[in-house]
mmCIF file of C-alpha atoms in Angstrom:
data_model
loop_
_atom_site.group_PDB
_atom_site.id
_atom_site.type_symbol
_atom_site.label_atom_id
_atom_site.label_comp_id
_atom_site.label_asym_id
_atom_site.label_seq_id
_atom_site.Cartn_x
_atom_site.Cartn_y
_atom_site.Cartn_z
ATOM 1 C CA UNK A 1 -38.567 -22.584 -79.850
ATOM 2 C CA UNK A 2 -40.824 -24.618 -76.965
ATOM 3 C CA UNK A 3 -39.269 -24.974 -73.640
ATOM 4 C CA UNK A 4 -37.818 -28.160 -72.853
ATOM 5 C CA UNK A 5 -39.384 -29.920 -69.629
ATOM 6 C CA UNK A 6 -37.520 -31.137 -66.744
ATOM 7 C CA UNK A 7 -39.375 -33.750 -65.008
ATOM 8 C CA UNK A 8 -37.918 -35.234 -61.359
ATOM 9 C CA UNK A 9 -36.912 -38.666 -61.084
ATOM 10 C CA UNK A 10 -39.724 -39.697 -58.678
ATOM 11 C CA UNK A 11 -42.287 -38.705 -61.381
ATOM 12 C CA UNK A 12 -40.406 -40.555 -64.131
ATOM 13 C CA UNK A 13 -40.667 -43.552 -62.012
ATOM 14 C CA UNK A 14 -44.376 -43.402 -61.434
ATOM 15 C CA UNK A 15 -44.868 -42.977 -65.079
ATOM 16 C CA UNK A 16 -42.552 -45.910 -66.020
ATOM 17 C CA UNK A 17 -44.200 -48.085 -63.273
ATOM 18 C CA UNK A 18 -47.923 -47.432 -64.823
ATOM 19 C CA UNK A 19 -46.656 -48.613 -68.373
ATOM 20 C CA UNK A 20 -44.821 -51.655 -67.249
ATOM 21 C CA UNK A 21 -48.118 -52.580 -65.412
ATOM 22 C CA UNK A 22 -49.853 -52.302 -68.810
ATOM 23 C CA UNK A 23 -53.134 -51.210 -67.198
ATOM 24 C CA UNK A 24 -53.395 -48.335 -69.958
ATOM 25 C CA UNK A 25 -51.519 -47.986 -73.317
ATOM 26 C CA UNK A 26 -48.684 -45.849 -73.785
ATOM 27 C CA UNK A 27 -50.785 -43.418 -75.868
ATOM 28 C CA UNK A 28 -53.275 -43.153 -73.057
ATOM 29 C CA UNK A 29 -50.755 -42.571 -70.361
ATOM 30 C CA UNK A 30 -48.954 -40.030 -72.563
ATOM 31 C CA UNK A 31 -52.153 -38.275 -73.160
ATOM 32 C CA UNK A 32 -52.903 -38.220 -69.594
ATOM 33 C CA UNK A 33 -49.809 -36.662 -68.213
ATOM 34 C CA UNK A 34 -49.352 -34.514 -71.575
ATOM 35 C CA UNK A 35 -45.844 -36.268 -72.235
ATOM 36 C CA UNK A 36 -44.847 -37.554 -75.745
ATOM 37 C CA UNK A 37 -45.103 -41.311 -76.109
ATOM 38 C CA UNK A 38 -41.493 -41.430 -77.698
ATOM 39 C CA UNK A 39 -40.160 -39.696 -74.262
ATOM 40 C CA UNK A 40 -42.043 -42.258 -71.877
ATOM 41 C CA UNK A 41 -40.782 -45.249 -74.175
ATOM 42 C CA UNK A 42 -37.018 -43.976 -73.714
ATOM 43 C CA UNK A 43 -37.686 -43.304 -69.804
ATOM 44 C CA UNK A 44 -38.979 -46.965 -70.072
ATOM 45 C CA UNK A 45 -36.060 -48.449 -71.611
ATOM 46 C CA UNK A 46 -33.526 -46.717 -69.034
ATOM 47 C CA UNK A 47 -35.324 -47.756 -66.245
ATOM 48 C CA UNK A 48 -34.996 -51.532 -67.436
ATOM 49 C CA UNK A 49 -31.613 -51.027 -68.556
ATOM 50 C CA UNK A 50 -30.531 -49.851 -64.856
ATOM 51 C CA UNK A 51 -32.923 -52.081 -63.047
ATOM 52 C CA UNK A 52 -30.172 -54.686 -62.429
ATOM 53 C CA UNK A 53 -28.070 -52.432 -60.404
ATOM 54 C CA UNK A 54 -30.643 -52.589 -57.678
ATOM 55 C CA UNK A 55 -29.653 -56.509 -57.087
ATOM 56 C CA UNK A 56 -26.007 -55.884 -57.142
ATOM 57 C CA UNK A 57 -24.286 -56.290 -54.238
ATOM 58 C CA UNK A 58 -22.016 -53.366 -53.172
ATOM 59 C CA UNK A 59 -22.119 -49.773 -53.982
ATOM 60 C CA UNK A 60 -23.448 -48.811 -57.632
ATOM 61 C CA UNK A 61 -21.012 -47.457 -60.397
ATOM 62 C CA UNK A 62 -21.998 -43.851 -59.576
ATOM 63 C CA UNK A 63 -21.648 -44.332 -55.851
ATOM 64 C CA UNK A 64 -17.906 -46.063 -56.604
ATOM 65 C CA UNK A 65 -16.958 -42.821 -58.926
ATOM 66 C CA UNK A 66 -18.604 -40.357 -56.154
ATOM 67 C CA UNK A 67 -16.296 -42.423 -53.340
ATOM 68 C CA UNK A 68 -13.342 -42.463 -55.569
ATOM 69 C CA UNK A 69 -13.694 -38.420 -55.838
ATOM 70 C CA UNK A 70 -14.144 -37.950 -51.995
ATOM 71 C CA UNK A 71 -11.096 -40.230 -51.343
ATOM 72 C CA UNK A 72 -9.295 -38.008 -53.705
ATOM 73 C CA UNK A 73 -10.278 -34.846 -52.284
ATOM 74 C CA UNK A 74 -9.369 -36.272 -48.697
ATOM 75 C CA UNK A 75 -5.795 -36.945 -50.229
ATOM 76 C CA UNK A 76 -5.348 -33.630 -51.618
ATOM 77 C CA UNK A 77 -6.469 -32.169 -48.054
ATOM 78 C CA UNK A 78 -4.111 -34.195 -46.199
ATOM 79 C CA UNK A 79 -1.360 -33.237 -48.637
ATOM 80 C CA UNK A 80 -1.994 -29.544 -48.348
ATOM 81 C CA UNK A 81 -2.192 -29.755 -44.652
ATOM 82 C CA UNK A 82 1.303 -31.633 -44.424
ATOM 83 C CA UNK A 83 2.950 -29.075 -46.745
ATOM 84 C CA UNK A 84 1.304 -26.090 -44.708
ATOM 85 C CA UNK A 85 2.935 -27.959 -41.528
ATOM 86 C CA UNK A 86 6.605 -28.369 -43.406
ATOM 87 C CA UNK A 87 6.111 -24.859 -44.550
ATOM 88 C CA UNK A 88 5.796 -23.638 -41.117
ATOM 89 C CA UNK A 89 8.361 -25.885 -39.457
ATOM 90 C CA UNK A 90 10.815 -24.548 -42.153
ATOM 91 C CA UNK A 91 10.364 -21.088 -41.730
ATOM 92 C CA UNK A 92 10.549 -21.516 -37.970
ATOM 93 C CA UNK A 93 13.988 -23.498 -38.012
ATOM 94 C CA UNK A 94 15.418 -21.138 -40.891
ATOM 95 C CA UNK A 95 14.822 -17.952 -38.592
ATOM 96 C CA UNK A 96 17.363 -20.200 -36.147
ATOM 97 C CA UNK A 97 19.510 -21.351 -38.598
ATOM 98 C CA UNK A 98 20.632 -18.271 -40.103
ATOM 99 C CA UNK A 99 20.332 -14.449 -40.066
ATOM 100 C CA UNK A 100 18.218 -12.995 -42.967
ATOM 101 C CA UNK A 101 21.384 -12.024 -44.739
ATOM 102 C CA UNK A 102 22.335 -15.692 -45.246
ATOM 103 C CA UNK A 103 18.915 -16.916 -46.105
ATOM 104 C CA UNK A 104 18.890 -14.251 -49.235
ATOM 105 C CA UNK A 105 21.328 -17.024 -50.789
ATOM 106 C CA UNK A 106 18.818 -19.449 -51.151
ATOM 107 C CA UNK A 107 16.541 -17.301 -53.433
ATOM 108 C CA UNK A 108 16.360 -18.772 -56.994
ATOM 109 C CA UNK A 109 15.405 -16.023 -59.353
ATOM 110 C CA UNK A 110 15.125 -18.348 -62.378
ATOM 111 C CA UNK A 111 12.772 -20.866 -60.389
ATOM 112 C CA UNK A 112 9.770 -21.342 -63.216
ATOM 113 C CA UNK A 113 7.218 -22.338 -60.505
ATOM 114 C CA UNK A 114 7.957 -20.149 -57.245
ATOM 115 C CA UNK A 115 8.200 -16.480 -57.793
ATOM 116 C CA UNK A 116 10.843 -14.362 -55.973
ATOM 117 C CA UNK A 117 8.059 -12.798 -53.976
ATOM 118 C CA UNK A 118 6.970 -16.140 -52.923
ATOM 119 C CA UNK A 119 10.192 -17.507 -52.203
ATOM 120 C CA UNK A 120 11.029 -14.445 -50.034
ATOM 121 C CA UNK A 121 7.749 -15.041 -48.146
ATOM 122 C CA UNK A 122 8.909 -18.666 -47.535
ATOM 123 C CA UNK A 123 12.092 -17.740 -46.168
ATOM 124 C CA UNK A 124 10.983 -14.982 -43.990
ATOM 125 C CA UNK A 125 12.905 -12.203 -45.685
ATOM 126 C CA UNK A 126 12.335 -8.535 -46.997
ATOM 127 C CA UNK A 127 11.313 -8.657 -50.641
ATOM 128 C CA UNK A 128 12.925 -5.488 -51.310
ATOM 129 C CA UNK A 129 16.402 -6.553 -49.843
ATOM 130 C CA UNK A 130 16.071 -9.629 -52.034
ATOM 131 C CA UNK A 131 15.367 -7.641 -55.335
ATOM 132 C CA UNK A 132 18.425 -5.324 -54.219
ATOM 133 C CA UNK A 133 20.648 -8.094 -53.800
ATOM 134 C CA UNK A 134 19.733 -9.206 -57.194
ATOM 135 C CA UNK A 135 20.334 -5.775 -58.849
ATOM 136 C CA UNK A 136 23.802 -5.970 -57.212
ATOM 137 C CA UNK A 137 24.669 -9.298 -58.828
ATOM 138 C CA UNK A 138 23.485 -8.554 -62.218
ATOM 139 C CA UNK A 139 26.021 -8.513 -64.841
ATOM 140 C CA UNK A 140 27.466 -4.799 -66.045
ATOM 141 C CA UNK A 141 27.871 -3.988 -69.599
ATOM 142 C CA UNK A 142 31.149 -3.466 -71.159
ATOM 143 C CA UNK A 143 30.117 0.537 -71.192
ATOM 144 C CA UNK A 144 28.814 0.564 -67.739
ATOM 145 C CA UNK A 145 32.358 -0.983 -66.846
ATOM 146 C CA UNK A 146 34.315 1.571 -68.670
ATOM 147 C CA UNK A 147 32.481 4.310 -67.042
ATOM 148 C CA UNK A 148 32.960 2.864 -63.824
ATOM 149 C CA UNK A 149 36.579 2.263 -64.129
ATOM 150 C CA UNK A 150 37.104 5.897 -65.358
ATOM 151 C CA UNK A 151 35.228 7.144 -62.315
ATOM 152 C CA UNK A 152 37.564 4.960 -59.803
ATOM 153 C CA UNK A 153 40.498 6.158 -61.456
ATOM 154 C CA UNK A 154 39.658 10.020 -60.940
ATOM 155 C CA UNK A 155 38.476 9.319 -57.556
ATOM 156 C CA UNK A 156 41.653 7.559 -56.592
ATOM 157 C CA UNK A 157 43.788 10.307 -58.093
ATOM 158 C CA UNK A 158 41.654 13.351 -56.495
ATOM 159 C CA UNK A 159 39.416 11.770 -53.823
ATOM 160 C CA UNK A 160 38.069 15.195 -52.764
ATOM 161 C CA UNK A 161 36.358 15.597 -56.161
ATOM 162 C CA UNK A 162 32.650 15.538 -55.990
ATOM 163 C CA UNK A 163 29.995 14.163 -58.800
ATOM 164 C CA UNK A 164 29.991 17.470 -60.521
ATOM 165 C CA UNK A 165 33.726 17.479 -61.266
ATOM 166 C CA UNK A 166 33.887 13.820 -61.969
ATOM 167 C CA UNK A 167 31.134 14.616 -64.810
ATOM 168 C CA UNK A 168 32.867 17.292 -66.281
ATOM 169 C CA UNK A 169 35.887 15.210 -66.778
ATOM 170 C CA UNK A 170 34.307 12.375 -68.005
ATOM 171 C CA UNK A 171 32.958 14.610 -70.778
ATOM 172 C CA UNK A 172 36.037 16.562 -71.372
ATOM 173 C CA UNK A 173 38.641 13.779 -71.385
ATOM 174 C CA UNK A 174 37.051 10.720 -72.327
ATOM 175 C CA UNK A 175 34.168 12.150 -74.779
ATOM 176 C CA UNK A 176 31.609 10.767 -72.670
ATOM 177 C CA UNK A 177 27.691 11.673 -73.038
ATOM 178 C CA UNK A 178 26.912 11.176 -69.381
ATOM 179 C CA UNK A 179 24.837 13.353 -67.141
ATOM 180 C CA UNK A 180 25.385 14.121 -63.460
ATOM 181 C CA UNK A 181 22.335 12.214 -62.293
ATOM 182 C CA UNK A 182 24.280 8.890 -63.608
ATOM 183 C CA UNK A 183 27.470 9.707 -62.247
ATOM 184 C CA UNK A 184 25.844 10.577 -59.079
ATOM 185 C CA UNK A 185 24.092 6.997 -59.229
ATOM 186 C CA UNK A 186 27.270 5.157 -59.905
ATOM 187 C CA UNK A 187 29.339 6.528 -57.233
ATOM 188 C CA UNK A 188 26.553 5.470 -54.717
ATOM 189 C CA UNK A 189 26.543 1.974 -56.163
ATOM 190 C CA UNK A 190 30.018 2.052 -55.964
ATOM 191 C CA UNK A 191 30.109 3.036 -52.199
ATOM 192 C CA UNK A 192 32.448 5.997 -53.387
ATOM 193 C CA UNK A 193 32.207 9.273 -51.153
ATOM 194 C CA UNK A 194 33.951 12.464 -51.625
ATOM 195 C CA UNK A 195 36.630 12.836 -48.670
ATOM 196 C CA UNK A 196 35.442 16.089 -47.168
ATOM 197 C CA UNK A 197 33.756 17.216 -43.869
ATOM 198 C CA UNK A 198 30.137 17.293 -44.341
ATOM 199 C CA UNK A 199 27.294 17.585 -41.488
ATOM 200 C CA UNK A 200 25.215 14.456 -40.264
ATOM 201 C CA UNK A 201 26.395 11.487 -42.324
ATOM 202 C CA UNK A 202 24.578 9.004 -40.355
ATOM 203 C CA UNK A 203 20.940 8.124 -40.875
ATOM 204 C CA UNK A 204 18.480 9.438 -38.344
ATOM 205 C CA UNK A 205 16.896 5.711 -37.406
ATOM 206 C CA UNK A 206 20.674 4.808 -36.730
ATOM 207 C CA UNK A 207 21.111 7.356 -34.358
ATOM 208 C CA UNK A 208 20.379 5.405 -31.164
ATOM 209 C CA UNK A 209 23.418 2.926 -32.339
ATOM 210 C CA UNK A 210 25.919 6.184 -32.674
ATOM 211 C CA UNK A 211 28.984 6.107 -30.068
ATOM 212 C CA UNK A 212 30.924 8.582 -28.903
ATOM 213 C CA UNK A 213 34.518 9.114 -30.377
ATOM 214 C CA UNK A 214 36.919 7.797 -27.521
ATOM 215 C CA UNK A 215 40.233 8.379 -29.239
ATOM 216 C CA UNK A 216 40.929 12.131 -28.565
ATOM 217 C CA UNK A 217 43.893 12.588 -26.400
ATOM 218 C CA UNK A 218 44.232 8.864 -26.262
ATOM 219 C CA UNK A 219 47.892 7.474 -26.018
ATOM 220 C CA UNK A 220 48.234 4.504 -28.010
ATOM 221 C CA UNK A 221 51.078 2.726 -26.968
ATOM 222 C CA UNK A 222 50.467 -1.303 -26.966
ATOM 223 C CA UNK A 223 49.082 -3.526 -29.441
ATOM 224 C CA UNK A 224 45.394 -4.471 -29.616
ATOM 225 C CA UNK A 225 44.359 -1.470 -27.684
ATOM 226 C CA UNK A 226 42.722 0.294 -30.608
ATOM 227 C CA UNK A 227 41.668 -1.481 -34.063
ATOM 228 C CA UNK A 228 40.370 0.644 -36.999
ATOM 229 C CA UNK A 229 38.102 -0.675 -39.341
ATOM 230 C CA UNK A 230 36.819 0.512 -42.591
ATOM 231 C CA UNK A 231 35.383 -0.573 -46.402
ATOM 232 C CA UNK A 232 36.747 0.421 -49.372
ATOM 233 C CA UNK A 233 36.475 -0.951 -53.010
ATOM 234 C CA UNK A 234 38.688 -2.676 -55.539
ATOM 235 C CA UNK A 235 38.405 -2.477 -59.521
ATOM 236 C CA UNK A 236 38.181 -6.080 -60.900
ATOM 237 C CA UNK A 237 38.250 -7.214 -64.342
ATOM 238 C CA UNK A 238 34.414 -7.721 -64.551
ATOM 239 C CA UNK A 239 33.353 -5.474 -61.829
ATOM 240 C CA UNK A 240 34.095 -4.611 -58.349
ATOM 241 C CA UNK A 241 34.848 -6.042 -54.937
ATOM 242 C CA UNK A 242 34.334 -4.587 -51.584
ATOM 243 C CA UNK A 243 37.157 -4.794 -49.195
ATOM 244 C CA UNK A 244 36.771 -4.897 -45.265
ATOM 245 C CA UNK A 245 39.693 -4.174 -43.342
ATOM 246 C CA UNK A 246 40.998 -4.382 -39.713
ATOM 247 C CA UNK A 247 43.999 -2.708 -38.798
ATOM 248 C CA UNK A 248 45.991 -2.271 -35.434
ATOM 249 C CA UNK A 249 46.670 1.429 -34.695
ATOM 250 C CA UNK A 250 49.743 0.878 -32.919
ATOM 251 C CA UNK A 251 51.709 -1.720 -35.313
ATOM 252 C CA UNK A 252 49.662 -0.745 -38.445
ATOM 253 C CA UNK A 253 49.236 -4.442 -38.688
ATOM 254 C CA UNK A 254 46.678 -5.914 -40.875
ATOM 255 C CA UNK A 255 44.751 -7.879 -38.025
ATOM 256 C CA UNK A 256 42.277 -9.338 -40.637
ATOM 257 C CA UNK A 257 40.156 -8.624 -44.029
ATOM 258 C CA UNK A 258 37.482 -9.879 -46.190
ATOM 259 C CA UNK A 259 36.438 -9.502 -49.548
ATOM 260 C CA UNK A 260 32.434 -9.593 -50.966
ATOM 261 C CA UNK A 261 30.857 -8.910 -54.259
ATOM 262 C CA UNK A 262 27.964 -6.924 -52.501
ATOM 263 C CA UNK A 263 28.063 -4.475 -49.608
ATOM 264 C CA UNK A 264 26.065 -6.614 -47.408
ATOM 265 C CA UNK A 265 26.790 -6.487 -43.868
ATOM 266 C CA UNK A 266 27.408 -9.935 -43.305
ATOM 267 C CA UNK A 267 30.768 -10.295 -44.557
ATOM 268 C CA UNK A 268 31.922 -7.250 -41.835
ATOM 269 C CA UNK A 269 30.288 -9.338 -39.017
ATOM 270 C CA UNK A 270 31.973 -12.631 -40.316
ATOM 271 C CA UNK A 271 35.530 -11.190 -40.350
ATOM 272 C CA UNK A 272 34.883 -9.490 -36.995
ATOM 273 C CA UNK A 273 33.964 -12.734 -35.590
ATOM 274 C CA UNK A 274 37.147 -14.727 -37.034
ATOM 275 C CA UNK A 275 39.443 -11.561 -35.983
ATOM 276 C CA UNK A 276 38.025 -11.806 -32.134
ATOM 277 C CA UNK A 277 38.564 -15.469 -32.125
ATOM 278 C CA UNK A 278 42.106 -15.160 -31.901
ATOM 279 C CA UNK A 279 42.701 -11.606 -30.412
ATOM 280 C CA UNK A 280 40.601 -9.382 -28.628
ATOM 281 C CA UNK A 281 40.666 -5.276 -28.973
ATOM 282 C CA UNK A 282 40.000 -2.639 -25.944
ATOM 283 C CA UNK A 283 38.392 -0.208 -28.573
ATOM 284 C CA UNK A 284 37.317 -0.646 -32.148
ATOM 285 C CA UNK A 285 37.195 2.590 -33.825
ATOM 286 C CA UNK A 286 35.010 3.239 -37.266
ATOM 287 C CA UNK A 287 32.960 6.009 -39.285
ATOM 288 C CA UNK A 288 29.190 6.291 -38.870
ATOM 289 C CA UNK A 289 28.579 4.365 -41.891
ATOM 290 C CA UNK A 290 25.431 2.051 -41.999
ATOM 291 C CA UNK A 291 27.425 -1.042 -41.597
ATOM 292 C CA UNK A 292 29.012 0.305 -38.165
ATOM 293 C CA UNK A 293 25.606 1.613 -36.889
ATOM 294 C CA UNK A 294 23.495 -1.496 -37.106
ATOM 295 C CA UNK A 295 22.438 -3.505 -33.920
ATOM 296 C CA UNK A 296 23.922 -6.817 -35.256
ATOM 297 C CA UNK A 297 27.108 -4.948 -35.105
ATOM 298 C CA UNK A 298 26.691 -3.184 -31.968
ATOM 299 C CA UNK A 299 25.544 -6.572 -30.334
ATOM 300 C CA UNK A 300 28.492 -8.338 -31.545
ATOM 301 C CA UNK A 301 31.134 -5.878 -29.883
ATOM 302 C CA UNK A 302 29.331 -5.188 -26.621
ATOM 303 C CA UNK A 303 28.850 -8.724 -25.961
ATOM 304 C CA UNK A 304 32.461 -9.414 -26.465
ATOM 305 C CA UNK A 305 33.379 -6.634 -24.165
ATOM 306 C CA UNK A 306 34.946 -4.145 -26.738
ATOM 307 C CA UNK A 307 34.289 -0.680 -26.571
ATOM 308 C CA UNK A 308 32.755 1.098 -29.457
ATOM 309 C CA UNK A 309 34.307 4.603 -30.729
ATOM 310 C CA UNK A 310 33.081 6.116 -33.804
ATOM 311 C CA UNK A 311 34.541 9.057 -35.665
ATOM 312 C CA UNK A 312 32.436 12.285 -34.910
ATOM 313 C CA UNK A 313 29.647 13.680 -37.413
ATOM 314 C CA UNK A 314 31.347 15.579 -40.375
ATOM 315 C CA UNK A 315 34.963 14.029 -39.311
ATOM 316 C CA UNK A 316 35.216 11.283 -41.989
ATOM 317 C CA UNK A 317 38.904 11.900 -41.874
ATOM 318 C CA UNK A 318 39.449 10.744 -38.193
ATOM 319 C CA UNK A 319 39.792 7.228 -39.129
ATOM 320 C CA UNK A 320 40.903 7.230 -42.609
ATOM 321 C CA UNK A 321 44.549 8.463 -41.429
ATOM 322 C CA UNK A 322 45.096 4.393 -41.030
ATOM 323 C CA UNK A 323 44.070 3.848 -44.682
ATOM 324 C CA UNK A 324 45.334 5.631 -47.458
ATOM 325 C CA UNK A 325 48.419 4.218 -48.050
ATOM 326 C CA UNK A 326 46.793 0.618 -47.945
ATOM 327 C CA UNK A 327 44.108 1.388 -50.307
ATOM 328 C CA UNK A 328 45.320 3.848 -52.911
ATOM 329 C CA UNK A 329 48.508 1.392 -53.036
ATOM 330 C CA UNK A 330 46.432 -1.588 -53.659
ATOM 331 C CA UNK A 331 44.245 0.300 -56.413
ATOM 332 C CA UNK A 332 47.102 1.780 -58.197
ATOM 333 C CA UNK A 333 49.032 -1.531 -57.941
ATOM 334 C CA UNK A 334 45.973 -3.476 -59.309
ATOM 335 C CA UNK A 335 45.599 -0.889 -62.278
#
C-alpha cells in the first residue's frame, strides 16, 4: 500500500495558482510536481469554493468557532476559580462556626457525586472519624440486638464479670454460638467495662490532661461543692443510647443529664455548658475515661474556674459510689 503524501497549504496554493493562470495544462503541472491530476483538480475546487471568505467582513467560520471555544474555556476557568475561592472561604468559616464533631453531621454518605472522603476534605475533618461515626449509626440486625441485650442484662446483674465469663453464659444459658473476640468487641462498642481495679486505665497520649484526685479526706458539706460526672448506656428497643449524668455529691441531686446515640464528646460538653450556665461547682470529679481527658473538656472547666479531680489509676470505684442506684435502677425499670 502506497503511503499517502501530505502537502503543506503553501504548496497547494502555489500549484492551484499555476492552474488558474492556465500557463500550462493540468496534466503538465501534475507531471511537473509528480501529483495526480485528480488531486490538483480537487485542490482547485476547494480553493475556489472558499475564495469568497477572503472578502467577507469579520472573522471566518473557523475563526468564529475557535473564538467560541476560547471564550468557553475562559468561562470554565472563571467558574473553577470562583468555586476554588468559595470552597476555601467555606472551609475557613466552617472551622470558626463549629468544632469538628459538629461538622461531621454535614456528611451525606448517600451523595452520589461527592464521596465521603471528599466531603471530609471539604469540611476539614478527619476521614477516619467520619467512617467511625457512620459505623456507629449503622442499623443493627435483630440477631446483633439480641446478643447485645443479653450481654447488657448479664453485665447489669454482675458488673464484675469479664468477657470470658459472659461468653460462657451466652453459650450455656442461651445456646449462642459466639466466640470471645466477638463478645469483647460488642462490650467495647457498647462502652461496657468490667468494674474492678486495673492498672493504667488512661491512654498515654492523654496523660498530660490527667488531674489529681482532690476528694481524699475532703469534707463535703454544701451543695455545688463537688459534682460527679459519668457516662453509662441505656438499652432501647432498637439499639442503645448513652447517658451522661451530672450529680451533686452533697445532695445526690441530678444537676443535668443528656442522651446521645453515639459516644461523641460533644454531648458531654454541651451538657456541662448548660449546667454551668445556671450553677457553678467548686470541683468536678470524674474517672480517667477519654471524654474527660481531652483538651476541650479541660479547657472548658479551667476557663470557668472549676477545679478538676480525677479518680486515681485503677480506682474506678472512687466515682462509682454516686451512680449505682441511679444507673442500675434505670436499666432494670427499662427492662
